[in-house]
mmCIF file with all atom_site columns, C-alpha atoms in Angstrom:
data_model
loop_
_atom_site.group_PDB
_atom_site.id
_atom_site.type_symbol
_atom_site.label_atom_id
_atom_site.label_alt_id
_atom_site.label_comp_id
_atom_site.label_asym_id
_atom_site.label_entity_id
_atom_site.label_seq_id
_atom_site.pdbx_PDB_ins_code
_atom_site.Cartn_x
_atom_site.Cartn_y
_atom_site.Cartn_z
_atom_site.occupancy
_atom_site.B_iso_or_equiv
_atom_site.pdbx_formal_charge
_atom_site.auth_seq_id
_atom_site.auth_comp_id
_atom_site.auth_asym_id
_atom_site.auth_atom_id
_atom_site.pdbx_PDB_model_num
ATOM 1   C CA . ARG A 1 1   ? 35.227 4.683   6.359  1.00 72.00 ? 1   ARG A CA 1
ATOM 2   C CA . GLU A 1 2   ? 33.680 3.447   9.763  1.00 76.00 ? 2   GLU A CA 1
ATOM 3   C CA . ARG A 1 3   ? 37.051 2.166   10.686 1.00 69.00 ? 3   ARG A CA 1
ATOM 4   C CA . GLU A 1 4   ? 38.914 5.622   9.628  1.00 70.00 ? 4   GLU A CA 1
ATOM 5   C CA . ARG A 1 5   ? 36.438 7.557   11.917 1.00 70.00 ? 5   ARG A CA 1
ATOM 6   C CA . GLU A 1 6   ? 37.168 5.174   14.787 1.00 66.00 ? 6   GLU A CA 1
ATOM 7   C CA . ARG A 1 7   ? 41.053 5.580   14.250 1.00 61.00 ? 7   ARG A CA 1
ATOM 8   C CA . GLU A 1 8   ? 40.564 9.431   13.973 1.00 66.00 ? 8   GLU A CA 1
ATOM 9   C CA . ARG A 1 9   ? 38.405 9.319   17.381 1.00 64.00 ? 9   ARG A CA 1
ATOM 10  C CA . ARG A 1 10  ? 41.173 7.381   19.298 1.00 62.00 ? 10  ARG A CA 1
ATOM 11  C CA . GLY A 1 11  ? 44.038 9.172   17.637 1.00 60.00 ? 11  GLY A CA 1
ATOM 12  C CA . SER A 1 12  ? 45.790 5.973   16.908 1.00 62.00 ? 12  SER A CA 1
ATOM 13  C CA . MET A 1 13  ? 46.656 4.067   13.400 1.00 64.00 ? 13  MET A CA 1
ATOM 14  C CA . ILE A 1 14  ? 46.197 0.625   15.294 1.00 68.00 ? 14  ILE A CA 1
ATOM 15  C CA . ASP A 1 15  ? 42.881 -0.613  15.293 1.00 70.00 ? 15  ASP A CA 1
ATOM 16  C CA . ASP A 1 16  ? 41.432 -3.385  17.191 1.00 70.00 ? 16  ASP A CA 1
ATOM 17  C CA . ALA A 1 17  ? 41.206 -5.918  13.884 1.00 71.00 ? 17  ALA A CA 1
ATOM 18  C CA . MET A 1 18  ? 45.079 -5.159  13.749 1.00 79.00 ? 18  MET A CA 1
ATOM 19  C CA . LEU A 1 19  ? 45.716 -5.745  17.362 1.00 71.00 ? 19  LEU A CA 1
ATOM 20  C CA . ARG A 1 20  ? 43.656 -9.051  17.306 1.00 57.00 ? 20  ARG A CA 1
ATOM 21  C CA . THR A 1 21  ? 45.811 -9.990  13.989 1.00 69.00 ? 21  THR A CA 1
ATOM 22  C CA . VAL A 1 22  ? 48.990 -9.413  15.873 1.00 70.00 ? 22  VAL A CA 1
ATOM 23  C CA . ALA A 1 23  ? 47.941 -10.991 18.976 1.00 66.00 ? 23  ALA A CA 1
ATOM 24  C CA . THR A 1 24  ? 47.067 -13.988 17.091 1.00 60.00 ? 24  THR A CA 1
ATOM 25  C CA . TYR A 1 25  ? 50.184 -14.274 15.453 1.00 70.00 ? 25  TYR A CA 1
ATOM 26  C CA . VAL A 1 26  ? 52.061 -13.835 18.499 1.00 58.00 ? 26  VAL A CA 1
ATOM 27  C CA . LEU A 1 27  ? 50.224 -16.557 20.438 1.00 59.00 ? 27  LEU A CA 1
ATOM 28  C CA . TYR A 1 28  ? 50.541 -19.044 17.591 1.00 67.00 ? 28  TYR A CA 1
ATOM 29  C CA . ALA A 1 29  ? 54.146 -18.419 17.023 1.00 63.00 ? 29  ALA A CA 1
ATOM 30  C CA . THR A 1 30  ? 54.757 -18.719 21.040 1.00 66.00 ? 30  THR A CA 1
ATOM 31  C CA . ALA A 1 31  ? 52.615 -21.486 21.580 1.00 65.00 ? 31  ALA A CA 1
ATOM 32  C CA . GLY A 1 32  ? 54.121 -23.175 18.666 1.00 68.00 ? 32  GLY A CA 1
ATOM 33  C CA . PHE A 1 33  ? 57.621 -22.788 19.578 1.00 74.00 ? 33  PHE A CA 1
ATOM 34  C CA . LEU A 1 34  ? 57.037 -24.164 23.060 1.00 68.00 ? 34  LEU A CA 1
ATOM 35  C CA . PHE A 1 35  ? 56.192 -27.400 21.451 1.00 73.00 ? 35  PHE A CA 1
ATOM 36  C CA . LEU A 1 36  ? 59.923 -27.899 20.688 1.00 80.00 ? 36  LEU A CA 1
ATOM 37  C CA . PRO A 1 37  ? 61.357 -27.880 24.167 1.00 76.00 ? 37  PRO A CA 1
ATOM 38  C CA . ALA A 1 38  ? 58.252 -29.122 25.943 1.00 72.00 ? 38  ALA A CA 1
ATOM 39  C CA . GLY A 1 39  ? 58.005 -32.054 23.228 1.00 75.00 ? 39  GLY A CA 1
ATOM 40  C CA . ARG A 1 40  ? 61.800 -32.893 23.668 1.00 79.00 ? 40  ARG A CA 1
ATOM 41  C CA . ASP A 1 41  ? 61.370 -33.076 27.400 1.00 74.00 ? 41  ASP A CA 1
ATOM 42  C CA . ILE A 1 42  ? 58.741 -35.851 26.895 1.00 76.00 ? 42  ILE A CA 1
ATOM 43  C CA . VAL A 1 43  ? 60.461 -37.876 24.319 1.00 79.00 ? 43  VAL A CA 1
ATOM 44  C CA . SER A 1 44  ? 64.251 -37.260 24.793 1.00 77.00 ? 44  SER A CA 1
ATOM 45  C CA . HIS A 1 45  ? 64.894 -35.107 27.782 1.00 71.00 ? 45  HIS A CA 1
ATOM 46  C CA . LYS A 1 46  ? 68.751 -35.528 27.768 1.00 73.00 ? 46  LYS A CA 1
ATOM 47  C CA . THR A 1 47  ? 68.888 -33.841 24.025 1.00 81.00 ? 47  THR A CA 1
ATOM 48  C CA . CYS A 1 48  ? 69.934 -30.194 24.245 1.00 81.00 ? 48  CYS A CA 1
ATOM 49  C CA . ILE A 1 49  ? 68.156 -28.445 21.251 1.00 82.00 ? 49  ILE A CA 1
ATOM 50  C CA . LEU A 1 50  ? 68.250 -24.667 22.657 1.00 76.00 ? 50  LEU A CA 1
ATOM 51  C CA . PRO A 1 51  ? 71.355 -22.364 23.527 1.00 77.00 ? 51  PRO A CA 1
ATOM 52  C CA . GLY A 1 52  ? 72.745 -22.802 26.890 1.00 70.00 ? 52  GLY A CA 1
ATOM 53  C CA . GLU A 1 53  ? 71.004 -26.058 27.741 1.00 72.00 ? 53  GLU A CA 1
ATOM 54  C CA . LYS A 1 54  ? 73.929 -27.974 27.881 1.00 74.00 ? 54  LYS A CA 1
ATOM 55  C CA . ASP A 1 55  ? 75.204 -26.208 31.205 1.00 69.00 ? 55  ASP A CA 1
ATOM 56  C CA . MET A 1 56  ? 71.653 -25.899 32.479 1.00 63.00 ? 56  MET A CA 1
ATOM 57  C CA . ARG A 1 57  ? 70.753 -29.785 32.144 1.00 64.00 ? 57  ARG A CA 1
ATOM 58  C CA . LYS A 1 58  ? 73.483 -30.130 34.938 1.00 65.00 ? 58  LYS A CA 1
ATOM 59  C CA . ALA A 1 59  ? 71.170 -28.375 37.350 1.00 61.00 ? 59  ALA A CA 1
ATOM 60  C CA . MET A 1 60  ? 67.922 -29.901 36.172 1.00 60.00 ? 60  MET A CA 1
ATOM 61  C CA . ASN A 1 61  ? 68.185 -32.624 38.936 1.00 65.00 ? 61  ASN A CA 1
ATOM 62  C CA . ALA A 1 62  ? 65.613 -32.935 41.835 1.00 65.00 ? 62  ALA A CA 1
ATOM 63  C CA . THR A 1 63  ? 68.391 -32.678 44.142 1.00 75.00 ? 63  THR A CA 1
ATOM 64  C CA . SER A 1 64  ? 69.826 -29.601 43.246 1.00 75.00 ? 64  SER A CA 1
ATOM 65  C CA . VAL A 1 65  ? 68.647 -27.297 46.077 1.00 74.00 ? 65  VAL A CA 1
ATOM 66  C CA . LYS A 1 66  ? 69.394 -24.231 43.995 1.00 78.00 ? 66  LYS A CA 1
ATOM 67  C CA . VAL A 1 67  ? 66.571 -24.758 41.549 1.00 78.00 ? 67  VAL A CA 1
ATOM 68  C CA . ARG A 1 68  ? 64.611 -27.107 43.568 1.00 69.00 ? 68  ARG A CA 1
ATOM 69  C CA . THR A 1 69  ? 61.830 -23.972 44.397 1.00 72.00 ? 69  THR A CA 1
ATOM 70  C CA . PHE A 1 70  ? 61.949 -23.401 40.910 1.00 76.00 ? 70  PHE A CA 1
ATOM 71  C CA . PHE A 1 71  ? 61.209 -26.699 39.353 1.00 74.00 ? 71  PHE A CA 1
ATOM 72  C CA . TRP A 1 72  ? 58.209 -27.493 41.950 1.00 69.00 ? 72  TRP A CA 1
ATOM 73  C CA . GLY A 1 73  ? 56.778 -23.859 41.438 1.00 70.00 ? 73  GLY A CA 1
ATOM 74  C CA . VAL A 1 74  ? 56.837 -24.751 37.578 1.00 78.00 ? 74  VAL A CA 1
ATOM 75  C CA . TRP A 1 75  ? 55.468 -27.993 38.082 1.00 74.00 ? 75  TRP A CA 1
ATOM 76  C CA . GLY A 1 76  ? 52.479 -26.406 40.492 1.00 79.00 ? 76  GLY A CA 1
ATOM 77  C CA . MET A 1 77  ? 51.823 -23.639 38.333 1.00 77.00 ? 77  MET A CA 1
ATOM 78  C CA . ASN A 1 78  ? 51.199 -25.864 35.422 1.00 83.00 ? 78  ASN A CA 1
ATOM 79  C CA . HIS A 1 79  ? 48.883 -28.062 37.696 1.00 83.00 ? 79  HIS A CA 1
ATOM 80  C CA . CYS A 1 80  ? 46.893 -25.091 38.795 1.00 85.00 ? 80  CYS A CA 1
ATOM 81  C CA . MET A 1 81  ? 46.413 -23.639 35.733 1.00 86.00 ? 81  MET A CA 1
ATOM 82  C CA . MET A 1 82  ? 45.218 -27.074 33.743 1.00 86.00 ? 82  MET A CA 1
ATOM 83  C CA . SER A 1 83  ? 42.898 -27.216 37.174 1.00 89.00 ? 83  SER A CA 1
ATOM 84  C CA . ALA A 1 84  ? 41.750 -23.794 36.705 1.00 88.00 ? 84  ALA A CA 1
ATOM 85  C CA . LEU A 1 85  ? 40.761 -24.291 32.869 1.00 91.00 ? 85  LEU A CA 1
ATOM 86  C CA . LYS A 1 86  ? 38.793 -27.460 33.993 1.00 90.00 ? 86  LYS A CA 1
ATOM 87  C CA . ILE A 1 87  ? 36.882 -25.330 36.417 1.00 92.00 ? 87  ILE A CA 1
ATOM 88  C CA . TYR A 1 88  ? 36.296 -22.526 33.859 1.00 89.00 ? 88  TYR A CA 1
ATOM 89  C CA . ALA A 1 89  ? 35.377 -24.890 31.059 1.00 90.00 ? 89  ALA A CA 1
ATOM 90  C CA . LEU A 1 90  ? 32.921 -26.638 33.460 1.00 88.00 ? 90  LEU A CA 1
ATOM 91  C CA . HIS A 1 91  ? 31.374 -23.293 34.771 1.00 89.00 ? 91  HIS A CA 1
ATOM 92  C CA . SER A 1 92  ? 31.100 -21.691 31.508 1.00 92.00 ? 92  SER A CA 1
ATOM 93  C CA . GLY A 1 93  ? 29.789 -24.933 29.697 1.00 86.00 ? 93  GLY A CA 1
ATOM 94  C CA . ASP A 1 94  ? 32.596 -24.843 27.216 1.00 93.00 ? 94  ASP A CA 1
ATOM 95  C CA . LEU A 1 95  ? 32.318 -28.461 25.714 1.00 91.00 ? 95  LEU A CA 1
ATOM 96  C CA . THR A 1 96  ? 34.961 -28.129 23.300 1.00 96.00 ? 96  THR A CA 1
ATOM 97  C CA . LEU A 1 97  ? 37.434 -26.990 26.013 1.00 96.00 ? 97  LEU A CA 1
ATOM 98  C CA . LEU A 1 98  ? 36.252 -29.828 28.331 1.00 91.00 ? 98  LEU A CA 1
ATOM 99  C CA . LYS A 1 99  ? 37.017 -32.156 25.343 1.00 95.00 ? 99  LYS A CA 1
ATOM 100 C CA . ILE A 1 100 ? 40.610 -31.056 25.140 1.00 96.00 ? 100 ILE A CA 1
ATOM 101 C CA . LEU A 1 101 ? 41.296 -31.202 28.489 1.00 90.00 ? 101 LEU A CA 1
ATOM 102 C CA . SER A 1 102 ? 39.699 -34.379 28.948 1.00 91.00 ? 102 SER A CA 1
ATOM 103 C CA . VAL A 1 103 ? 42.273 -35.803 26.424 1.00 96.00 ? 103 VAL A CA 1
ATOM 104 C CA . GLN A 1 104 ? 44.719 -33.961 28.319 1.00 95.00 ? 104 GLN A CA 1
ATOM 105 C CA . THR A 1 105 ? 43.708 -35.630 31.492 1.00 91.00 ? 105 THR A CA 1
ATOM 106 C CA . VAL A 1 106 ? 43.366 -39.239 30.096 1.00 95.00 ? 106 VAL A CA 1
ATOM 107 C CA . VAL A 1 107 ? 47.163 -38.763 28.434 1.00 96.00 ? 107 VAL A CA 1
ATOM 108 C CA . CYS A 1 108 ? 48.466 -37.522 31.797 1.00 91.00 ? 108 CYS A CA 1
ATOM 109 C CA . LEU A 1 109 ? 46.624 -40.636 33.522 1.00 93.00 ? 109 LEU A CA 1
ATOM 110 C CA . ALA A 1 110 ? 48.262 -43.188 31.108 1.00 96.00 ? 110 ALA A CA 1
ATOM 111 C CA . TYR A 1 111 ? 51.533 -41.200 31.531 1.00 93.00 ? 111 TYR A CA 1
ATOM 112 C CA . LEU A 1 112 ? 51.282 -41.779 35.192 1.00 89.00 ? 112 LEU A CA 1
ATOM 113 C CA . VAL A 1 113 ? 50.358 -45.379 34.533 1.00 95.00 ? 113 VAL A CA 1
ATOM 114 C CA . LEU A 1 114 ? 52.776 -46.327 32.241 1.00 95.00 ? 114 LEU A CA 1
ATOM 115 C CA . CYS A 1 115 ? 55.779 -44.647 34.241 1.00 89.00 ? 115 CYS A CA 1
ATOM 116 C CA . GLY A 1 116 ? 54.512 -45.649 37.886 1.00 85.00 ? 116 GLY A CA 1
ATOM 117 C CA . LYS A 1 117 ? 57.062 -48.751 37.873 1.00 89.00 ? 117 LYS A CA 1
ATOM 118 C CA . SER A 1 118 ? 59.934 -46.782 37.099 1.00 86.00 ? 118 SER A CA 1
ATOM 119 C CA . CYS A 1 119 ? 58.935 -44.060 39.768 1.00 80.00 ? 119 CYS A CA 1
ATOM 120 C CA . LEU A 1 120 ? 58.517 -46.956 42.252 1.00 81.00 ? 120 LEU A CA 1
ATOM 121 C CA . ALA A 1 121 ? 62.151 -48.190 41.459 1.00 82.00 ? 121 ALA A CA 1
ATOM 122 C CA . ALA A 1 122 ? 63.365 -44.540 42.250 1.00 76.00 ? 122 ALA A CA 1
ATOM 123 C CA . LYS A 1 123 ? 61.249 -44.710 45.431 1.00 73.00 ? 123 LYS A CA 1
ATOM 124 C CA . ALA A 1 124 ? 58.628 -42.227 44.106 1.00 74.00 ? 124 ALA A CA 1
ATOM 125 C CA . ASP A 1 125 ? 55.445 -43.279 44.481 1.00 81.00 ? 125 ASP A CA 1
ATOM 126 C CA . VAL A 1 126 ? 52.715 -41.897 42.335 1.00 82.00 ? 126 VAL A CA 1
ATOM 127 C CA . SER A 1 127 ? 49.797 -43.818 43.268 1.00 84.00 ? 127 SER A CA 1
ATOM 128 C CA . GLY A 1 128 ? 47.895 -41.199 45.281 1.00 81.00 ? 128 GLY A CA 1
ATOM 129 C CA . PHE A 1 129 ? 48.526 -38.672 42.245 1.00 80.00 ? 129 PHE A CA 1
ATOM 130 C CA . ARG A 1 130 ? 47.680 -41.463 39.865 1.00 88.00 ? 130 ARG A CA 1
ATOM 131 C CA . ASN A 1 131 ? 44.112 -42.067 41.728 1.00 86.00 ? 131 ASN A CA 1
ATOM 132 C CA . VAL A 1 132 ? 43.376 -38.529 41.558 1.00 85.00 ? 132 VAL A CA 1
ATOM 133 C CA . PHE A 1 133 ? 43.800 -38.528 37.732 1.00 89.00 ? 133 PHE A CA 1
ATOM 134 C CA . VAL A 1 134 ? 41.594 -41.610 37.461 1.00 89.00 ? 134 VAL A CA 1
ATOM 135 C CA . LEU A 1 135 ? 38.690 -40.076 39.430 1.00 89.00 ? 135 LEU A CA 1
ATOM 136 C CA . GLU A 1 136 ? 39.139 -36.760 37.482 1.00 88.00 ? 136 GLU A CA 1
ATOM 137 C CA . ALA A 1 137 ? 39.531 -38.489 33.888 1.00 90.00 ? 137 ALA A CA 1
ATOM 138 C CA . ALA A 1 138 ? 36.269 -40.416 34.649 1.00 89.00 ? 138 ALA A CA 1
ATOM 139 C CA . ALA A 1 139 ? 34.434 -37.368 35.588 1.00 90.00 ? 139 ALA A CA 1
ATOM 140 C CA . ILE A 1 140 ? 35.702 -34.771 32.993 1.00 91.00 ? 140 ILE A CA 1
ATOM 141 C CA . THR A 1 141 ? 35.494 -37.526 29.877 1.00 90.00 ? 141 THR A CA 1
ATOM 142 C CA . PHE A 1 142 ? 31.746 -38.290 31.043 1.00 85.00 ? 142 PHE A CA 1
ATOM 143 C CA . LEU A 1 143 ? 30.959 -34.218 31.178 1.00 87.00 ? 143 LEU A CA 1
ATOM 144 C CA . ALA A 1 144 ? 32.755 -33.619 27.844 1.00 89.00 ? 144 ALA A CA 1
ATOM 145 C CA . TRP A 1 145 ? 31.739 -36.558 25.894 1.00 90.00 ? 145 TRP A CA 1
ATOM 146 C CA . CYS A 1 146 ? 28.349 -37.570 27.113 1.00 85.00 ? 146 CYS A CA 1
ATOM 147 C CA . PRO A 1 147 ? 25.760 -35.206 25.823 1.00 72.00 ? 147 PRO A CA 1
ATOM 148 C CA . VAL A 1 148 ? 22.821 -34.233 28.413 1.00 68.00 ? 148 VAL A CA 1
ATOM 149 C CA . VAL A 1 149 ? 19.432 -35.907 27.560 1.00 60.00 ? 149 VAL A CA 1
ATOM 150 C CA . ALA A 1 150 ? 16.731 -33.602 28.069 1.00 55.00 ? 150 ALA A CA 1
#
């Protein structure tokens, strides 16, 4: 009865619970879908699974001037977002998010360490980036997993 009054007051058949449900399903669907291409990029970046990828793959080269800005932008945007989430989690005291992000940071660090030699072979020195991740992984892991002692 309360919901009906609220709908009448707003003049809409859509209430907050319905919007939350729709938004939840949309988020699950889109985030879940992104695991396909993102996961594929990690384990087999040469495999095409989406329409149009075969042609797009030819341009996915760091030497392609036409797409360089886009790829560096995406790379930077992702790192900025991860950093913003880490700052938010720390500032808000969200230990669950800190724990999730600590795992992400350690996995990225492992990736940087394991791929370091192949990057050097291609004259791509990632040691500075790796060193930043060493410090960040140590700090976030401590903050997330070591309880505060009163």
